[in-house]
Amino acid sequence: MTRILFVCTGNICRSPTAEGVFRAKLRDLNMSHSLDSAATHSYHIGEHPDPRACNVARKRGYPIDDLIVRQIHRGDFDAFDLILAMDSGHERILRRLADDHQQDRIHMYLSKTPHGNMDVPDPYYGSIRDFEHMLDLIEEGANSWLDHLSSQ
């Protein structure tokens, strides 16, 4: 069982959405992995995901309302096999926090898609369309990562 952590700035939009999408897709595929999400910053610790992210995700069958924001900590680098950064800024922070032997666990979320190392844009200051675009990219990334993981 692969242990996967999704990371974004506040753990209120992108990373909890990715966790919810993966959780639903794993259930549909009858696969089991341990999933969690975390923030690089402490802005929203203890809160639930952004209501706009919850609404967009729920409309596509990914309930994330019950998730609780937490911040990444050093123990996560040993606790998870795969740490997926939503953008290059998160990847830099994660690489700075991780020890040398933990670097190979860190990847960009879209790295297995044709988008390569493109960022998943932060929709926080945007419109509902931005949240929907975020979810489109997260679904694409989830499909690519699950294909990759199932082939190993």
CSV table of N, CA and C in Angstrom, one decimal:
chain,number,residue,atom,x,y,z
A,1,MET,N,0.8,-1.2,0.0
A,1,MET,CA,0.0,0.0,0.0
A,1,MET,C,0.9,1.2,0.0
A,2,THR,N,0.7,2.1,-1.0
A,2,THR,CA,1.4,3.3,-1.1
A,2,THR,C,0.8,4.4,-0.2
A,3,ARG,N,1.6,5.1,0.5
A,3,ARG,CA,1.1,6.2,1.4
A,3,ARG,C,1.4,7.5,0.7
A,4,ILE,N,0.3,8.3,0.4
A,4,ILE,CA,0.4,9.5,-0.5
A,4,ILE,C,0.0,10.7,0.3
A,5,LEU,N,0.8,11.8,0.2
A,5,LEU,CA,0.5,13.1,0.8
A,5,LEU,C,0.4,14.1,-0.3
A,6,PHE,N,-0.7,14.9,-0.3
A,6,PHE,CA,-0.9,16.0,-1.2
A,6,PHE,C,-0.6,17.3,-0.5
A,7,VAL,N,0.1,18.2,-1.1
A,7,VAL,CA,0.6,19.4,-0.4
A,7,VAL,C,0.3,20.7,-1.2
A,8,CYS,N,-0.4,21.7,-0.6
A,8,CYS,CA,-0.5,23.0,-1.2
A,8,CYS,C,-0.3,24.0,-0.1
A,9,THR,N,-0.5,25.3,-0.4
A,9,THR,CA,-0.2,26.4,0.5
A,9,THR,C,-1.0,26.3,1.8
A,10,GLY,N,-2.3,26.3,1.7
A,10,GLY,CA,-3.2,26.4,2.9
A,10,GLY,C,-3.9,25.1,3.2
A,11,ASN,N,-3.9,24.1,2.3
A,11,ASN,CA,-4.6,22.9,2.5
A,11,ASN,C,-6.1,23.1,2.5
A,12,ILE,N,-6.6,24.1,1.8
A,12,ILE,CA,-8.0,24.4,1.7
A,12,ILE,C,-8.6,24.3,0.3
A,13,CYS,N,-7.8,24.2,-0.7
A,13,CYS,CA,-8.3,24.2,-2.1
A,13,CYS,C,-7.7,23.0,-2.8
A,14,ARG,N,-6.5,23.0,-3.2
A,14,ARG,CA,-5.9,22.0,-4.1
A,14,ARG,C,-5.6,20.7,-3.5
A,15,SER,N,-4.9,20.7,-2.4
A,15,SER,CA,-4.5,19.4,-1.8
A,15,SER,C,-5.7,18.6,-1.2
A,16,PRO,N,-6.7,19.3,-0.5
A,16,PRO,CA,-7.8,18.4,-0.1
A,16,PRO,C,-8.6,17.9,-1.3
A,17,THR,N,-8.7,18.7,-2.3
A,17,THR,CA,-9.4,18.3,-3.5
A,17,THR,C,-8.7,17.1,-4.1
A,18,ALA,N,-7.4,17.1,-4.2
A,18,ALA,CA,-6.7,15.9,-4.7
A,18,ALA,C,-6.9,14.7,-3.8
A,19,GLU,N,-6.9,14.9,-2.5
A,19,GLU,CA,-7.1,13.8,-1.6
A,19,GLU,C,-8.5,13.2,-1.9
A,20,GLY,N,-9.5,14.1,-2.0
A,20,GLY,CA,-10.9,13.6,-2.2
A,20,GLY,C,-11.0,12.9,-3.6
A,21,VAL,N,-10.4,13.4,-4.6
A,21,VAL,CA,-10.5,12.8,-5.9
A,21,VAL,C,-9.8,11.4,-5.9
A,22,PHE,N,-8.6,11.3,-5.3
A,22,PHE,CA,-7.9,10.0,-5.2
A,22,PHE,C,-8.7,9.0,-4.4
A,23,ARG,N,-9.3,9.5,-3.3
A,23,ARG,CA,-10.1,8.6,-2.4
A,23,ARG,C,-11.2,8.0,-3.2
A,24,ALA,N,-11.9,8.8,-4.0
A,24,ALA,CA,-13.1,8.3,-4.7
A,24,ALA,C,-12.6,7.3,-5.9
A,25,LYS,N,-11.6,7.7,-6.6
A,25,LYS,CA,-11.1,6.9,-7.7
A,25,LYS,C,-10.5,5.6,-7.2
A,26,LEU,N,-9.8,5.6,-6.0
A,26,LEU,CA,-9.3,4.3,-5.4
A,26,LEU,C,-10.5,3.4,-5.1
A,27,ARG,N,-11.5,4.0,-4.5
A,27,ARG,CA,-12.7,3.2,-4.1
A,27,ARG,C,-13.3,2.6,-5.3
A,28,ASP,N,-13.4,3.4,-6.4
A,28,ASP,CA,-14.0,2.8,-7.7
A,28,ASP,C,-13.2,1.7,-8.3
A,29,LEU,N,-11.8,1.8,-8.1
A,29,LEU,CA,-10.9,0.8,-8.6
A,29,LEU,C,-10.7,-0.3,-7.7
A,30,ASN,N,-11.3,-0.3,-6.5
A,30,ASN,CA,-11.1,-1.3,-5.5
A,30,ASN,C,-9.6,-1.4,-5.1
A,31,MET,N,-9.0,-0.3,-5.0
A,31,MET,CA,-7.5,-0.2,-4.7
A,31,MET,C,-7.5,0.5,-3.3
A,32,SER,N,-6.4,0.2,-2.6
A,32,SER,CA,-6.2,0.7,-1.2
A,32,SER,C,-4.9,1.4,-1.1
A,33,HIS,N,-4.9,2.7,-0.8
A,33,HIS,CA,-3.7,3.5,-0.5
A,33,HIS,C,-4.0,4.3,0.7
A,34,SER,N,-3.0,4.7,1.5
A,34,SER,CA,-3.2,5.6,2.6
A,34,SER,C,-3.0,7.1,2.1
A,35,LEU,N,-4.0,7.9,2.3
A,35,LEU,CA,-4.0,9.3,1.8
A,35,LEU,C,-4.1,10.3,2.9
A,36,ASP,N,-3.5,11.5,2.6
A,36,ASP,CA,-3.7,12.6,3.5
A,36,ASP,C,-3.3,13.9,2.7
A,37,SER,N,-3.6,15.0,3.2
A,37,SER,CA,-3.2,16.3,2.6
A,37,SER,C,-2.7,17.2,3.7
A,38,ALA,N,-1.9,18.2,3.3
A,38,ALA,CA,-1.3,19.1,4.3
A,38,ALA,C,-0.9,20.4,3.6
A,39,ALA,N,-0.7,21.4,4.5
A,39,ALA,CA,-0.4,22.8,4.0
A,39,ALA,C,1.1,23.0,4.2
A,40,THR,N,1.7,23.9,3.4
A,40,THR,CA,3.0,24.4,3.7
A,40,THR,C,3.0,25.5,4.7
A,41,HIS,N,1.9,26.2,4.8
A,41,HIS,CA,1.8,27.3,5.7
A,41,HIS,C,0.6,27.1,6.7
A,42,SER,N,0.7,27.8,7.8
A,42,SER,CA,-0.2,27.6,8.9
A,42,SER,C,-1.5,28.5,8.9
A,43,TYR,N,-1.8,29.0,7.8
A,43,TYR,CA,-2.9,30.0,7.8
A,43,TYR,C,-4.3,29.4,8.2
A,44,HIS,N,-4.6,28.2,8.0
A,44,HIS,CA,-5.9,27.7,8.2
A,44,HIS,C,-6.0,26.4,9.1
A,45,ILE,N,-5.0,26.2,9.9
A,45,ILE,CA,-4.9,25.0,10.7
A,45,ILE,C,-6.2,24.8,11.5
A,46,GLY,N,-6.8,23.5,11.4
A,46,GLY,CA,-8.0,23.2,12.1
A,46,GLY,C,-9.3,23.5,11.4
A,47,GLU,N,-9.2,24.2,10.3
A,47,GLU,CA,-10.4,24.6,9.5
A,47,GLU,C,-10.7,23.5,8.5
A,48,HIS,N,-11.9,23.6,7.8
A,48,HIS,CA,-12.3,22.7,6.8
A,48,HIS,C,-11.8,23.4,5.4
A,49,PRO,N,-11.9,22.6,4.3
A,49,PRO,CA,-11.5,23.2,3.0
A,49,PRO,C,-12.4,24.4,2.7
A,50,ASP,N,-12.0,25.2,1.7
A,50,ASP,CA,-12.7,26.3,1.2
A,50,ASP,C,-14.1,25.8,0.7
A,51,PRO,N,-15.2,26.5,1.1
A,51,PRO,CA,-16.5,26.1,0.6
A,51,PRO,C,-16.6,26.0,-0.9
A,52,ARG,N,-15.9,26.8,-1.6
A,52,ARG,CA,-16.0,26.8,-3.1
A,52,ARG,C,-15.4,25.5,-3.6
A,53,ALA,N,-14.2,25.1,-3.0
A,53,ALA,CA,-13.6,23.8,-3.4
A,53,ALA,C,-14.5,22.7,-3.0
A,54,CYS,N,-15.1,22.7,-1.9
A,54,CYS,CA,-16.1,21.7,-1.4
A,54,CYS,C,-17.2,21.6,-2.4
A,55,ASN,N,-17.8,22.7,-2.8
A,55,ASN,CA,-19.0,22.6,-3.7
A,55,ASN,C,-18.6,22.1,-5.1
A,56,VAL,N,-17.5,22.5,-5.6
A,56,VAL,CA,-17.1,22.1,-7.0
A,56,VAL,C,-16.8,20.6,-6.9
A,57,ALA,N,-16.1,20.1,-5.9
A,57,ALA,CA,-15.7,18.7,-5.7
A,57,ALA,C,-17.0,17.9,-5.5
A,58,ARG,N,-17.9,18.3,-4.6
A,58,ARG,CA,-19.1,17.6,-4.3
A,58,ARG,C,-19.9,17.4,-5.6
A,59,LYS,N,-20.0,18.4,-6.4
A,59,LYS,CA,-20.8,18.3,-7.7
A,59,LYS,C,-20.3,17.2,-8.6
A,60,ARG,N,-19.0,16.8,-8.5
A,60,ARG,CA,-18.5,15.7,-9.3
A,60,ARG,C,-18.3,14.4,-8.5
A,61,GLY,N,-18.8,14.4,-7.3
A,61,GLY,CA,-18.8,13.2,-6.5
A,61,GLY,C,-17.6,13.0,-5.6
A,62,TYR,N,-17.0,14.1,-5.2
A,62,TYR,CA,-15.8,14.0,-4.4
A,62,TYR,C,-16.1,14.8,-3.1
A,63,PRO,N,-16.7,14.2,-2.1
A,63,PRO,CA,-16.9,14.9,-0.8
A,63,PRO,C,-15.6,15.2,-0.1
A,64,ILE,N,-15.4,16.4,0.2
A,64,ILE,CA,-14.2,16.8,1.0
A,64,ILE,C,-14.5,17.7,2.2
A,65,ASP,N,-15.8,17.9,2.4
A,65,ASP,CA,-16.2,18.8,3.5
A,65,ASP,C,-15.7,18.4,4.9
A,66,ASP,N,-15.5,17.1,5.1
A,66,ASP,CA,-15.1,16.7,6.4
A,66,ASP,C,-13.6,16.7,6.7
A,67,LEU,N,-12.8,17.1,5.7
A,67,LEU,CA,-11.3,17.1,5.9
A,67,LEU,C,-11.0,18.3,6.8
A,68,ILE,N,-9.9,18.1,7.5
A,68,ILE,CA,-9.4,19.2,8.5
A,68,ILE,C,-8.0,19.6,8.0
A,69,VAL,N,-7.8,20.9,8.0
A,69,VAL,CA,-6.5,21.4,7.6
A,69,VAL,C,-5.4,21.1,8.6
A,70,ARG,N,-4.3,20.7,8.1
A,70,ARG,CA,-3.1,20.5,8.9
A,70,ARG,C,-1.9,21.0,8.2
A,71,GLN,N,-0.8,21.3,8.9
A,71,GLN,CA,0.4,21.7,8.3
A,71,GLN,C,1.4,20.5,8.2
A,72,ILE,N,2.2,20.5,7.1
A,72,ILE,CA,3.2,19.4,7.0
A,72,ILE,C,4.2,19.5,8.1
A,73,HIS,N,4.7,18.4,8.5
A,73,HIS,CA,5.8,18.4,9.5
A,73,HIS,C,6.9,17.4,9.1
A,74,ARG,N,8.0,17.5,9.7
A,74,ARG,CA,9.2,16.7,9.3
A,74,ARG,C,8.9,15.2,9.3
A,75,GLY,N,8.0,14.7,10.2
A,75,GLY,CA,7.7,13.3,10.3
A,75,GLY,C,7.0,12.8,9.0
A,76,ASP,N,6.3,13.7,8.3
A,76,ASP,CA,5.6,13.3,7.1
A,76,ASP,C,6.6,12.7,6.0
A,77,PHE,N,7.8,13.1,6.0
A,77,PHE,CA,8.8,12.7,5.0
A,77,PHE,C,9.1,11.2,5.2
A,78,ASP,N,9.0,10.7,6.4
A,78,ASP,CA,9.2,9.3,6.6
A,78,ASP,C,7.9,8.5,6.6
A,79,ALA,N,6.8,9.2,6.9
A,79,ALA,CA,5.5,8.5,7.0
A,79,ALA,C,4.8,8.3,5.6
A,80,PHE,N,5.3,9.0,4.6
A,80,PHE,CA,4.7,8.9,3.3
A,80,PHE,C,5.7,8.5,2.2
A,81,ASP,N,5.2,7.6,1.3
A,81,ASP,CA,6.1,7.1,0.2
A,81,ASP,C,6.1,8.1,-1.0
A,82,LEU,N,5.1,8.9,-1.1
A,82,LEU,CA,4.9,9.8,-2.2
A,82,LEU,C,4.3,11.1,-1.7
A,83,ILE,N,5.0,12.2,-2.0
A,83,ILE,CA,4.6,13.5,-1.6
A,83,ILE,C,4.4,14.3,-2.8
A,84,LEU,N,3.2,14.7,-3.1
A,84,LEU,CA,2.8,15.4,-4.4
A,84,LEU,C,2.6,16.9,-4.1
A,85,ALA,N,3.4,17.7,-4.7
A,85,ALA,CA,3.3,19.2,-4.6
A,85,ALA,C,2.4,19.7,-5.7
A,86,MET,N,1.5,20.6,-5.3
A,86,MET,CA,0.6,21.2,-6.3
A,86,MET,C,1.3,22.2,-7.2
A,87,ASP,N,2.4,22.9,-6.7
A,87,ASP,CA,3.1,23.8,-7.6
A,87,ASP,C,4.6,23.8,-7.2
A,88,SER,N,5.3,24.5,-8.0
A,88,SER,CA,6.8,24.5,-7.9
A,88,SER,C,7.2,25.2,-6.6
A,89,GLY,N,6.4,26.2,-6.1
A,89,GLY,CA,6.8,26.8,-4.8
A,89,GLY,C,6.7,25.8,-3.7
A,90,HIS,N,5.7,24.9,-3.7
A,90,HIS,CA,5.5,23.9,-2.7
A,90,HIS,C,6.6,22.9,-2.8
A,91,GLU,N,7.0,22.5,-4.1
A,91,GLU,CA,8.1,21.6,-4.3
A,91,GLU,C,9.4,22.1,-3.7
A,92,ARG,N,9.7,23.4,-3.9
A,92,ARG,CA,10.9,24.0,-3.3
A,92,ARG,C,10.9,23.9,-1.8
A,93,ILE,N,9.7,24.2,-1.2
A,93,ILE,CA,9.6,24.2,0.3
A,93,ILE,C,9.8,22.7,0.8
A,94,LEU,N,9.2,21.8,0.1
A,94,LEU,CA,9.3,20.4,0.5
A,94,LEU,C,10.7,19.9,0.4
A,95,ARG,N,11.4,20.2,-0.7
A,95,ARG,CA,12.8,19.8,-0.9
A,95,ARG,C,13.7,20.4,0.1
A,96,ARG,N,13.4,21.6,0.6
A,96,ARG,CA,14.2,22.3,1.6
A,96,ARG,C,14.0,21.6,2.9
A,97,LEU,N,12.8,21.1,3.2
A,97,LEU,CA,12.5,20.5,4.5
A,97,LEU,C,13.0,19.0,4.6
A,98,ALA,N,13.0,18.4,3.4
A,98,ALA,CA,13.3,16.9,3.4
A,98,ALA,C,14.8,16.7,3.5
A,99,ASP,N,15.2,15.6,4.1
A,99,ASP,CA,16.6,15.1,4.1
A,99,ASP,C,16.9,14.6,2.7
A,100,ASP,N,18.2,14.4,2.5
A,100,ASP,CA,18.7,13.9,1.2
A,100,ASP,C,18.0,12.6,0.8
A,101,HIS,N,17.9,11.6,1.7
A,101,HIS,CA,17.3,10.3,1.4
A,101,HIS,C,15.8,10.4,1.2
A,102,GLN,N,15.2,11.5,1.4
A,102,GLN,CA,13.7,11.6,1.2
A,102,GLN,C,13.4,12.4,0.0
A,103,GLN,N,14.3,12.9,-0.8
A,103,GLN,CA,14.1,13.7,-1.9
A,103,GLN,C,13.3,13.0,-3.0
A,104,ASP,N,13.6,11.7,-3.2
A,104,ASP,CA,12.9,11.0,-4.3
A,104,ASP,C,11.4,10.7,-4.0
A,105,ARG,N,10.9,11.1,-2.9
A,105,ARG,CA,9.5,10.9,-2.6
A,105,ARG,C,8.7,12.1,-3.1
A,106,ILE,N,9.4,13.2,-3.4
A,106,ILE,CA,8.7,14.5,-3.7
A,106,ILE,C,8.6,14.6,-5.2
A,107,HIS,N,7.4,14.9,-5.7
A,107,HIS,CA,7.1,15.0,-7.1
A,107,HIS,C,6.0,16.1,-7.3
A,108,MET,N,6.1,16.7,-8.5
A,108,MET,CA,5.0,17.6,-8.9
A,108,MET,C,3.8,16.8,-9.2
A,109,TYR,N,2.6,17.3,-8.8
A,109,TYR,CA,1.4,16.6,-8.9
A,109,TYR,C,1.1,16.2,-10.4
A,110,LEU,N,1.3,17.1,-11.3
A,110,LEU,CA,1.0,16.8,-12.7
A,110,LEU,C,2.2,16.2,-13.5
A,111,SER,N,3.2,15.7,-12.8
A,111,SER,CA,4.4,15.2,-13.5
A,111,SER,C,4.2,14.0,-14.3
A,112,LYS,N,3.1,13.2,-14.1
A,112,LYS,CA,2.8,12.0,-14.9
A,112,LYS,C,1.9,12.3,-16.0
A,113,THR,N,1.5,13.5,-16.2
A,113,THR,CA,0.5,13.9,-17.2
A,113,THR,C,1.3,14.6,-18.4
A,114,PRO,N,0.7,14.8,-19.5
A,114,PRO,CA,1.4,15.5,-20.6
A,114,PRO,C,1.8,17.0,-20.2
A,115,HIS,N,1.2,17.5,-19.1
A,115,HIS,CA,1.5,18.8,-18.6
A,115,HIS,C,2.9,18.9,-18.0
A,116,GLY,N,3.5,17.7,-17.7
A,116,GLY,CA,4.8,17.6,-17.1
A,116,GLY,C,4.8,18.3,-15.7
A,117,ASN,N,5.7,19.2,-15.5
A,117,ASN,CA,5.9,19.8,-14.2
A,117,ASN,C,5.1,21.1,-14.0
A,118,MET,N,4.0,21.3,-14.8
A,118,MET,CA,3.2,22.5,-14.7
A,118,MET,C,2.5,22.5,-13.3
A,119,ASP,N,2.4,23.8,-12.8
A,119,ASP,CA,1.7,24.0,-11.6
A,119,ASP,C,0.2,23.7,-11.7
A,120,VAL,N,-0.5,23.2,-10.7
A,120,VAL,CA,-1.9,23.3,-10.6
A,120,VAL,C,-2.2,24.7,-10.0
A,121,PRO,N,-2.8,25.6,-10.8
A,121,PRO,CA,-3.0,27.0,-10.4
A,121,PRO,C,-3.9,27.1,-9.1
A,122,ASP,N,-3.6,28.0,-8.3
A,122,ASP,CA,-4.3,28.2,-7.1
A,122,ASP,C,-5.6,29.0,-7.4
A,123,PRO,N,-6.8,28.5,-7.2
A,123,PRO,CA,-8.0,29.2,-7.5
A,123,PRO,C,-8.5,30.1,-6.4
A,124,TYR,N,-7.8,30.2,-5.3
A,124,TYR,CA,-8.3,30.9,-4.1
A,124,TYR,C,-8.9,32.3,-4.4
A,125,TYR,N,-8.1,33.1,-5.2
A,125,TYR,CA,-8.6,34.5,-5.5
A,125,TYR,C,-9.4,34.6,-6.8
A,126,GLY,N,-9.7,33.4,-7.3
A,126,GLY,CA,-10.4,33.4,-8.6
A,126,GLY,C,-11.9,33.1,-8.5
A,127,SER,N,-12.4,32.8,-9.7
A,127,SER,CA,-13.9,32.5,-9.8
A,127,SER,C,-14.1,31.0,-9.7
A,128,ILE,N,-15.4,30.6,-9.8
A,128,ILE,CA,-15.8,29.2,-9.7
A,128,ILE,C,-15.2,28.5,-10.9
A,129,ARG,N,-15.0,29.2,-12.1
A,129,ARG,CA,-14.4,28.6,-13.2
A,129,ARG,C,-13.0,28.2,-12.9
A,130,ASP,N,-12.3,29.0,-12.1
A,130,ASP,CA,-10.9,28.6,-11.7
A,130,ASP,C,-10.9,27.4,-10.8
A,131,PHE,N,-11.9,27.2,-10.0
A,131,PHE,CA,-12.0,26.0,-9.1
A,131,PHE,C,-12.3,24.8,-10.0
A,132,GLU,N,-13.2,25.0,-11.0
A,132,GLU,CA,-13.5,23.9,-11.9
A,132,GLU,C,-12.3,23.5,-12.8
A,133,HIS,N,-11.5,24.5,-13.2
A,133,HIS,CA,-10.2,24.2,-13.9
A,133,HIS,C,-9.3,23.4,-13.0
A,134,MET,N,-9.1,23.9,-11.8
A,134,MET,CA,-8.3,23.2,-10.8
A,134,MET,C,-8.7,21.7,-10.7
A,135,LEU,N,-10.0,21.5,-10.6
A,135,LEU,CA,-10.5,20.1,-10.5
A,135,LEU,C,-10.3,19.3,-11.7
A,136,ASP,N,-10.4,19.9,-12.9
A,136,ASP,CA,-10.1,19.2,-14.2
A,136,ASP,C,-8.6,18.7,-14.1
A,137,LEU,N,-7.7,19.6,-13.7
A,137,LEU,CA,-6.3,19.2,-13.7
A,137,LEU,C,-6.0,18.1,-12.6
A,138,ILE,N,-6.7,18.3,-11.5
A,138,ILE,CA,-6.5,17.3,-10.4
A,138,ILE,C,-7.1,15.9,-10.8
A,139,GLU,N,-8.2,15.9,-11.5
A,139,GLU,CA,-8.7,14.6,-12.0
A,139,GLU,C,-7.7,14.0,-13.0
A,140,GLU,N,-7.2,14.8,-13.9
A,140,GLU,CA,-6.2,14.3,-14.9
A,140,GLU,C,-4.9,13.8,-14.2
A,141,GLY,N,-4.5,14.5,-13.2
A,141,GLY,CA,-3.3,14.0,-12.4
A,141,GLY,C,-3.6,12.8,-11.7
A,142,ALA,N,-4.7,12.7,-11.1
A,142,ALA,CA,-5.1,11.4,-10.4
A,142,ALA,C,-5.1,10.2,-11.3
A,143,ASN,N,-5.7,10.4,-12.4
A,143,ASN,CA,-5.8,9.3,-13.4
A,143,ASN,C,-4.4,8.8,-13.8
A,144,SER,N,-3.5,9.8,-14.1
A,144,SER,CA,-2.1,9.5,-14.5
A,144,SER,C,-1.3,8.8,-13.4
A,145,TRP,N,-1.4,9.3,-12.1
A,145,TRP,CA,-0.7,8.7,-11.0
A,145,TRP,C,-1.3,7.3,-10.7
A,146,LEU,N,-2.6,7.1,-10.8
A,146,LEU,CA,-3.1,5.8,-10.5
A,146,LEU,C,-2.7,4.8,-11.6
A,147,ASP,N,-2.7,5.2,-12.8
A,147,ASP,CA,-2.1,4.4,-13.9
A,147,ASP,C,-0.7,4.0,-13.6
A,148,HIS,N,0.1,5.0,-13.2
A,148,HIS,CA,1.5,4.7,-12.8
A,148,HIS,C,1.6,3.8,-11.6
A,149,LEU,N,0.9,4.0,-10.6
A,149,LEU,CA,1.0,3.2,-9.4
A,149,LEU,C,0.5,1.7,-9.6
A,150,SER,N,-0.5,1.6,-10.5
A,150,SER,CA,-1.1,0.3,-10.7
A,150,SER,C,-0.2,-0.6,-11.6
A,151,SER,N,0.7,0.1,-12.3
A,151,SER,CA,1.6,-0.6,-13.2
A,151,SER,C,2.9,-1.0,-12.5
A,152,GLN,N,3.1,-0.6,-11.3
A,152,GLN,CA,4.3,-1.0,-10.5
A,152,GLN,C,4.1,-2.3,-9.8
